[in-house]
Structure formats: structure tokens, C-alpha cells
Amino acid sequence: MKTVVITGAAGGMGSATATLFKSKGYQVLATDRGEIAGVDFQVVGDVADEVTWQKISAVIDKNKLEVSSLINIAGRNYFDLVDDAKKSEWLNMFEVNVVAMVLGIKHLVPYLRKVQGASIVNMSSISAQIGTSGYAAYVATKGAVDSLTKALALELAPQIRINAVAPGWIETPFTVAGLNLTPDPVAHRKKAEQMHALNRVGTPQEIAKVIYFLASEESSFMTGSIVTADGGYLIKN
């Protein structure tokens, strides 16, 4: 049975992705900073810490898992105007959102190379393309994810495909927390919905389907692609 490794699996999109892969017959090895329900194997830890990836490798070795995909979803956000930018926060943003992906890929590539049709999917964002005031650190990390994806697509080809998904506004605790920082969350949400061509925000389950497509053989001729799933936000704005 094939196994997929998912980071950030306790979050909205992470748990939805784990559920979808389970329904497709995969074993799920999940990692996050807290406990994760409904998966076959879990490693609790910080993905920006190489020790976490060493523990994940140990689980793979102990259980003789056939890892066919790595899904890099773990990430964090940070709001601050550049006048007040904190070096420690910026460095941690890149550690969690970018370097952690590099560490995961570094440790799992040896396993992925053993499987035909292996793939990696990275979590990007349309923020990398549009910019958002006050979220320069987040935007910068997602731009880095796009560039990393393209560079590693060349480095890992043809044995391993690597793509990224760039969601728009998705109904997750991660985005709701950002919404609640605004003076009028209800009005801001309504405005956000109207900025999408589909006049609504997306669900974690919808992004999970895109992730599954990119990880599966259904996208076998795709690598180095950044796939937008934003309900028509970019074309309307």
C-alpha cells in the first residue's frame, strides 16, 4: 500500500487532504505540532527542525513504508508593517514556510526515488502574485515556494514530479484568524466573497482535491507548475 506524507496535517487543509488520501486507499503519515486524528502514523514536531524529519524517516524505515508522495502544507502567517518588521519573525517565516519544505524534500527524496510516479506538492498562495499590505513576510515566502518548486522540478526530474497549489481565500482557522484582525470581520468577509468570480470563498476539501490531482498519476505530465485555485479572484481583480 502506498503512503503519503503530509505536513501541517492538523490544520484545515491538512486534515482535509489526509481524509481524501485515506478515502483513495493511501496510508497517511502525518506531522504537525500537535496531535493528529484519523491517520495511520503521526510524528508530532516542528517541520523546521531537522530532528522531526529524522523521526519521520525512522517511522518509514521501521514500518517499511512505500512513500509515493510528500505534501508540504505546514506554514504560518505574520502581520506587521515594514516599519516595525522584526528580524526574528521574518527568519522564522522563512524557516517554517520555505526551509522546512527543503528539509522534508531532502529527507524523503531517497524514499520517493524508489517508487515509480513519485510526486511532491508544495503549498503556495495567490499572495505570491498579488502582494498584500502588512503581510510582506508571508508574500515573500510564498514567492520563494514558487521559485523553489520550479528549481527542484528540474533537479528531481524525471524520477520525481514537483508542483505547487496556490489557493485563494479558503475557509480555514488560519485565514479566519487573519480576518478577525480586521476592524469589521463580517463586512470584510462579505467584501472578500464578492472579490471572487464565484462570489464565495473556497473550502479545504476543494483544495485537497487539487492537491490529490497534482500528487496522483492523473497529472503525470505536469511538473514545475504553480496551479491557481482561487475561485476566480485573480481574474476579477
mmCIF file of C-alpha atoms in Angstrom:
data_model
loop_
_atom_site.group_PDB
_atom_site.id
_atom_site.type_symbol
_atom_site.label_atom_id
_atom_site.label_comp_id
_atom_site.label_asym_id
_atom_site.label_seq_id
_atom_site.Cartn_x
_atom_site.Cartn_y
_atom_site.Cartn_z
ATOM 1 C CA MET A 1 0.000 0.000 0.000
ATOM 2 C CA LYS A 2 1.312 3.432 -0.924
ATOM 3 C CA THR A 3 1.916 6.030 1.767
ATOM 4 C CA VAL A 4 1.660 9.802 1.571
ATOM 5 C CA VAL A 5 3.487 12.099 3.995
ATOM 6 C CA ILE A 6 1.533 15.255 4.877
ATOM 7 C CA THR A 7 2.852 18.202 6.889
ATOM 8 C CA GLY A 8 0.534 20.600 8.694
ATOM 9 C CA ALA A 9 -1.939 17.723 8.870
ATOM 10 C CA ALA A 10 -3.800 19.032 11.917
ATOM 11 C CA GLY A 11 -4.885 22.210 10.109
ATOM 12 C CA GLY A 12 -7.890 22.790 7.879
ATOM 13 C CA MET A 13 -6.359 21.939 4.521
ATOM 14 C CA GLY A 14 -4.019 19.366 6.023
ATOM 15 C CA SER A 15 -6.777 17.338 7.669
ATOM 16 C CA ALA A 16 -8.974 17.577 4.559
ATOM 17 C CA THR A 17 -6.072 16.323 2.446
ATOM 18 C CA ALA A 18 -5.360 13.454 4.832
ATOM 19 C CA THR A 19 -9.028 12.432 4.754
ATOM 20 C CA LEU A 20 -9.110 12.467 0.951
ATOM 21 C CA PHE A 21 -5.958 10.382 0.557
ATOM 22 C CA LYS A 22 -7.300 7.878 3.096
ATOM 23 C CA SER A 23 -10.513 7.570 1.062
ATOM 24 C CA LYS A 24 -8.384 6.835 -2.018
ATOM 25 C CA GLY A 25 -6.700 3.885 -0.320
ATOM 26 C CA TYR A 26 -3.455 5.503 0.833
ATOM 27 C CA GLN A 27 -1.781 5.181 4.197
ATOM 28 C CA VAL A 28 -1.143 8.600 5.754
ATOM 29 C CA LEU A 29 1.957 9.536 7.717
ATOM 30 C CA ALA A 30 1.128 12.936 9.177
ATOM 31 C CA THR A 31 3.115 15.532 11.050
ATOM 32 C CA ASP A 32 2.198 18.715 12.913
ATOM 33 C CA ARG A 33 2.982 20.494 16.160
ATOM 34 C CA GLY A 34 0.017 18.823 17.886
ATOM 35 C CA GLU A 35 -1.851 15.520 17.886
ATOM 36 C CA ILE A 36 -3.430 14.404 14.615
ATOM 37 C CA ALA A 37 -6.569 12.274 14.436
ATOM 38 C CA GLY A 38 -7.568 9.672 11.868
ATOM 39 C CA VAL A 39 -4.164 8.898 10.333
ATOM 40 C CA ASP A 40 -2.089 5.726 10.170
ATOM 41 C CA PHE A 41 1.158 7.177 11.511
ATOM 42 C CA GLN A 42 1.989 10.509 13.115
ATOM 43 C CA VAL A 43 5.047 12.415 14.216
ATOM 44 C CA VAL A 44 4.493 15.427 16.463
ATOM 45 C CA GLY A 45 7.119 18.093 15.942
ATOM 46 C CA ASP A 46 8.320 21.230 14.200
ATOM 47 C CA VAL A 47 8.945 20.654 10.478
ATOM 48 C CA ALA A 48 11.596 23.381 10.552
ATOM 49 C CA ASP A 49 13.605 21.164 12.923
ATOM 50 C CA GLU A 50 15.612 18.506 11.109
ATOM 51 C CA VAL A 51 15.108 16.149 14.071
ATOM 52 C CA THR A 52 11.426 15.907 13.118
ATOM 53 C CA TRP A 53 12.371 14.655 9.653
ATOM 54 C CA GLN A 54 14.789 12.163 11.151
ATOM 55 C CA LYS A 55 11.890 10.821 13.244
ATOM 56 C CA ILE A 56 9.683 10.622 10.151
ATOM 57 C CA SER A 57 12.409 8.689 8.326
ATOM 58 C CA ALA A 58 12.636 6.316 11.288
ATOM 59 C CA VAL A 59 8.878 5.617 11.098
ATOM 60 C CA ILE A 60 9.187 4.931 7.357
ATOM 61 C CA ASP A 61 12.111 2.547 7.909
ATOM 62 C CA LYS A 62 10.545 0.747 10.885
ATOM 63 C CA ASN A 63 7.258 0.123 9.074
ATOM 64 C CA LYS A 64 8.827 -0.435 5.633
ATOM 65 C CA LEU A 65 6.518 2.184 4.115
ATOM 66 C CA GLU A 66 6.348 2.787 0.368
ATOM 67 C CA VAL A 67 6.237 6.590 0.197
ATOM 68 C CA SER A 68 4.825 7.817 -3.092
ATOM 69 C CA SER A 69 4.103 11.472 -2.273
ATOM 70 C CA LEU A 70 5.151 14.300 0.019
ATOM 71 C CA ILE A 71 2.575 17.047 0.616
ATOM 72 C CA ASN A 72 4.092 20.203 2.158
ATOM 73 C CA ILE A 73 1.188 22.124 3.727
ATOM 74 C CA ALA A 74 2.646 23.338 7.042
ATOM 75 C CA GLY A 75 3.048 27.100 7.250
ATOM 76 C CA ARG A 76 2.435 30.207 9.296
ATOM 77 C CA ASN A 77 1.473 33.837 8.776
ATOM 78 C CA TYR A 78 2.778 37.083 10.224
ATOM 79 C CA PHE A 79 1.293 40.576 10.109
ATOM 80 C CA ASP A 80 3.492 43.644 10.535
ATOM 81 C CA LEU A 81 4.162 46.790 8.553
ATOM 82 C CA VAL A 82 7.731 47.019 7.316
ATOM 83 C CA ASP A 83 8.440 49.946 9.664
ATOM 84 C CA ASP A 84 8.009 47.523 12.557
ATOM 85 C CA ALA A 85 9.442 44.425 10.900
ATOM 86 C CA LYS A 86 11.073 42.039 13.352
ATOM 87 C CA LYS A 87 14.091 40.142 12.073
ATOM 88 C CA SER A 88 13.314 37.113 14.250
ATOM 89 C CA GLU A 89 9.787 36.844 12.816
ATOM 90 C CA TRP A 90 10.999 37.154 9.223
ATOM 91 C CA LEU A 91 13.636 34.479 9.754
ATOM 92 C CA ASN A 92 11.101 32.145 11.359
ATOM 93 C CA MET A 93 8.652 32.746 8.498
ATOM 94 C CA PHE A 94 11.247 31.532 6.012
ATOM 95 C CA GLU A 95 12.236 28.640 8.279
ATOM 96 C CA VAL A 96 8.657 27.361 8.541
ATOM 97 C CA ASN A 97 7.290 28.230 5.094
ATOM 98 C CA VAL A 98 10.349 27.511 2.941
ATOM 99 C CA VAL A 99 13.290 25.842 4.711
ATOM 100 C CA ALA A 100 11.006 23.205 6.262
ATOM 101 C CA MET A 101 9.978 22.200 2.732
ATOM 102 C CA VAL A 102 13.630 21.863 1.762
ATOM 103 C CA LEU A 103 14.320 19.665 4.784
ATOM 104 C CA GLY A 104 11.316 17.459 4.048
ATOM 105 C CA ILE A 105 12.296 17.044 0.425
ATOM 106 C CA LYS A 106 15.921 16.366 1.382
ATOM 107 C CA HIS A 107 14.966 13.542 3.747
ATOM 108 C CA LEU A 108 12.195 11.972 1.654
ATOM 109 C CA VAL A 109 13.734 12.081 -1.822
ATOM 110 C CA PRO A 110 15.665 8.821 -1.194
ATOM 111 C CA TYR A 111 12.329 7.078 -0.475
ATOM 112 C CA LEU A 112 10.479 8.760 -3.343
ATOM 113 C CA ARG A 113 13.148 7.657 -5.816
ATOM 114 C CA LYS A 114 12.256 4.037 -5.042
ATOM 115 C CA VAL A 115 8.667 4.489 -6.263
ATOM 116 C CA GLN A 116 7.509 4.895 -9.847
ATOM 117 C CA GLY A 117 5.457 8.036 -10.378
ATOM 118 C CA ALA A 118 6.553 9.720 -7.134
ATOM 119 C CA SER A 119 5.476 13.307 -6.549
ATOM 120 C CA ILE A 120 5.750 16.324 -4.273
ATOM 121 C CA VAL A 121 3.128 19.046 -3.806
ATOM 122 C CA ASN A 122 4.014 22.348 -2.126
ATOM 123 C CA MET A 123 1.571 24.840 -0.627
ATOM 124 C CA SER A 124 1.877 28.253 -2.242
ATOM 125 C CA SER A 125 -0.678 31.087 -2.362
ATOM 126 C CA ILE A 126 -2.036 33.651 -4.791
ATOM 127 C CA SER A 127 -0.467 36.144 -2.379
ATOM 128 C CA ALA A 128 2.815 35.458 -4.160
ATOM 129 C CA GLN A 129 1.304 37.013 -7.288
ATOM 130 C CA ILE A 130 -0.659 39.951 -5.889
ATOM 131 C CA GLY A 131 1.026 41.140 -2.687
ATOM 132 C CA THR A 132 -0.848 42.120 0.484
ATOM 133 C CA SER A 133 -0.144 45.161 2.640
ATOM 134 C CA GLY A 134 1.143 44.188 6.072
ATOM 135 C CA TYR A 135 1.902 40.621 5.034
ATOM 136 C CA ALA A 136 5.176 41.153 3.179
ATOM 137 C CA ALA A 137 6.873 38.284 5.010
ATOM 138 C CA TYR A 138 4.151 35.808 4.050
ATOM 139 C CA VAL A 139 4.060 37.037 0.455
ATOM 140 C CA ALA A 140 7.851 36.779 0.192
ATOM 141 C CA THR A 141 7.884 33.193 1.481
ATOM 142 C CA LYS A 142 5.209 32.112 -0.983
ATOM 143 C CA GLY A 143 7.161 33.706 -3.837
ATOM 144 C CA ALA A 144 10.111 31.653 -2.640
ATOM 145 C CA VAL A 145 7.972 28.498 -2.643
ATOM 146 C CA ASP A 146 7.076 29.091 -6.293
ATOM 147 C CA SER A 147 10.728 29.536 -7.264
ATOM 148 C CA LEU A 148 11.807 26.547 -5.169
ATOM 149 C CA THR A 149 9.185 24.376 -6.860
ATOM 150 C CA LYS A 150 10.399 25.310 -10.335
ATOM 151 C CA ALA A 151 14.073 24.820 -9.490
ATOM 152 C CA LEU A 152 13.573 21.437 -7.839
ATOM 153 C CA ALA A 153 11.312 20.276 -10.670
ATOM 154 C CA LEU A 154 14.395 20.412 -12.872
ATOM 155 C CA GLU A 155 16.683 18.928 -10.254
ATOM 156 C CA LEU A 156 14.439 15.970 -9.436
ATOM 157 C CA ALA A 157 13.194 15.171 -12.960
ATOM 158 C CA PRO A 158 12.412 12.757 -14.406
ATOM 159 C CA GLN A 159 12.030 10.442 -11.413
ATOM 160 C CA ILE A 160 10.039 12.800 -9.168
ATOM 161 C CA ARG A 161 7.476 15.401 -10.170
ATOM 162 C CA ILE A 162 7.008 18.519 -8.043
ATOM 163 C CA ASN A 163 4.217 21.078 -8.330
ATOM 164 C CA ALA A 164 2.570 23.685 -6.110
ATOM 165 C CA VAL A 165 -1.001 24.755 -5.470
ATOM 166 C CA ALA A 166 -1.816 28.452 -4.979
ATOM 167 C CA PRO A 167 -5.162 28.807 -3.193
ATOM 168 C CA GLY A 168 -7.153 31.982 -2.810
ATOM 169 C CA TRP A 169 -9.321 32.657 0.231
ATOM 170 C CA ILE A 170 -10.056 29.307 1.904
ATOM 171 C CA GLU A 171 -12.272 28.737 4.944
ATOM 172 C CA THR A 172 -9.665 27.577 7.463
ATOM 173 C CA PRO A 173 -8.767 28.624 11.035
ATOM 174 C CA PHE A 174 -5.574 30.094 9.508
ATOM 175 C CA THR A 175 -7.485 32.597 7.335
ATOM 176 C CA VAL A 176 -10.272 33.230 9.845
ATOM 177 C CA ALA A 177 -7.651 34.314 12.376
ATOM 178 C CA GLY A 178 -6.396 36.895 9.867
ATOM 179 C CA LEU A 179 -9.951 38.012 9.174
ATOM 180 C CA ASN A 180 -10.579 38.595 12.876
ATOM 181 C CA LEU A 181 -7.713 41.094 12.967
ATOM 182 C CA THR A 182 -9.753 43.470 10.789
ATOM 183 C CA PRO A 183 -11.959 46.215 12.344
ATOM 184 C CA ASP A 184 -15.181 44.643 10.963
ATOM 185 C CA PRO A 185 -14.703 40.907 10.203
ATOM 186 C CA VAL A 186 -18.268 40.431 8.905
ATOM 187 C CA ALA A 187 -18.067 43.298 6.421
ATOM 188 C CA HIS A 188 -14.532 42.319 5.408
ATOM 189 C CA ARG A 189 -15.629 38.735 4.730
ATOM 190 C CA LYS A 190 -18.551 39.905 2.581
ATOM 191 C CA LYS A 191 -16.225 42.122 0.578
ATOM 192 C CA ALA A 192 -13.779 39.231 0.186
ATOM 193 C CA GLU A 193 -16.508 36.925 -1.107
ATOM 194 C CA GLN A 194 -17.556 39.492 -3.715
ATOM 195 C CA MET A 195 -13.952 39.772 -4.939
ATOM 196 C CA HIS A 196 -14.162 36.193 -6.231
ATOM 197 C CA ALA A 197 -15.758 35.431 -9.591
ATOM 198 C CA LEU A 198 -17.634 32.594 -7.865
ATOM 199 C CA ASN A 199 -18.849 35.027 -5.151
ATOM 200 C CA ARG A 200 -17.681 32.808 -2.316
ATOM 201 C CA VAL A 201 -14.572 31.584 -0.565
ATOM 202 C CA GLY A 202 -13.233 28.067 -1.034
ATOM 203 C CA THR A 203 -13.276 25.045 1.251
ATOM 204 C CA PRO A 204 -10.349 22.912 2.438
ATOM 205 C CA GLN A 205 -11.918 19.935 0.678
ATOM 206 C CA GLU A 206 -11.756 21.747 -2.682
ATOM 207 C CA ILE A 207 -8.040 22.434 -2.271
ATOM 208 C CA ALA A 208 -7.471 18.847 -1.130
ATOM 209 C CA LYS A 209 -8.856 17.676 -4.496
ATOM 210 C CA VAL A 210 -6.323 19.848 -6.350
ATOM 211 C CA ILE A 211 -3.524 18.521 -4.160
ATOM 212 C CA TYR A 212 -4.611 14.941 -4.829
ATOM 213 C CA PHE A 213 -4.710 15.610 -8.574
ATOM 214 C CA LEU A 214 -1.172 17.017 -8.540
ATOM 215 C CA ALA A 215 0.122 14.129 -6.437
ATOM 216 C CA SER A 216 -1.550 11.402 -8.473
ATOM 217 C CA GLU A 217 -0.833 9.898 -11.871
ATOM 218 C CA GLU A 218 -3.738 11.964 -13.211
ATOM 219 C CA SER A 219 -1.249 14.840 -13.551
ATOM 220 C CA SER A 220 1.591 12.667 -14.864
ATOM 221 C CA PHE A 221 2.743 15.223 -17.483
ATOM 222 C CA MET A 222 2.936 18.122 -15.016
ATOM 223 C CA THR A 223 5.994 19.264 -13.111
ATOM 224 C CA GLY A 224 7.209 22.705 -12.081
ATOM 225 C CA SER A 225 3.661 24.072 -12.296
ATOM 226 C CA ILE A 226 2.007 26.518 -9.895
ATOM 227 C CA VAL A 227 -1.698 25.701 -10.059
ATOM 228 C CA THR A 228 -4.072 28.504 -9.073
ATOM 229 C CA ALA A 229 -7.271 27.523 -7.224
ATOM 230 C CA ASP A 230 -8.796 30.840 -6.226
ATOM 231 C CA GLY A 231 -12.441 30.905 -7.299
ATOM 232 C CA GLY A 232 -11.601 33.483 -9.947
ATOM 233 C CA TYR A 233 -10.059 36.027 -7.572
ATOM 234 C CA LEU A 234 -7.139 36.910 -9.840
ATOM 235 C CA ILE A 235 -9.221 37.338 -12.989
ATOM 236 C CA LYS A 236 -11.684 39.603 -11.176
ATOM 237 C CA ASN A 237 -9.074 41.827 -9.582
#
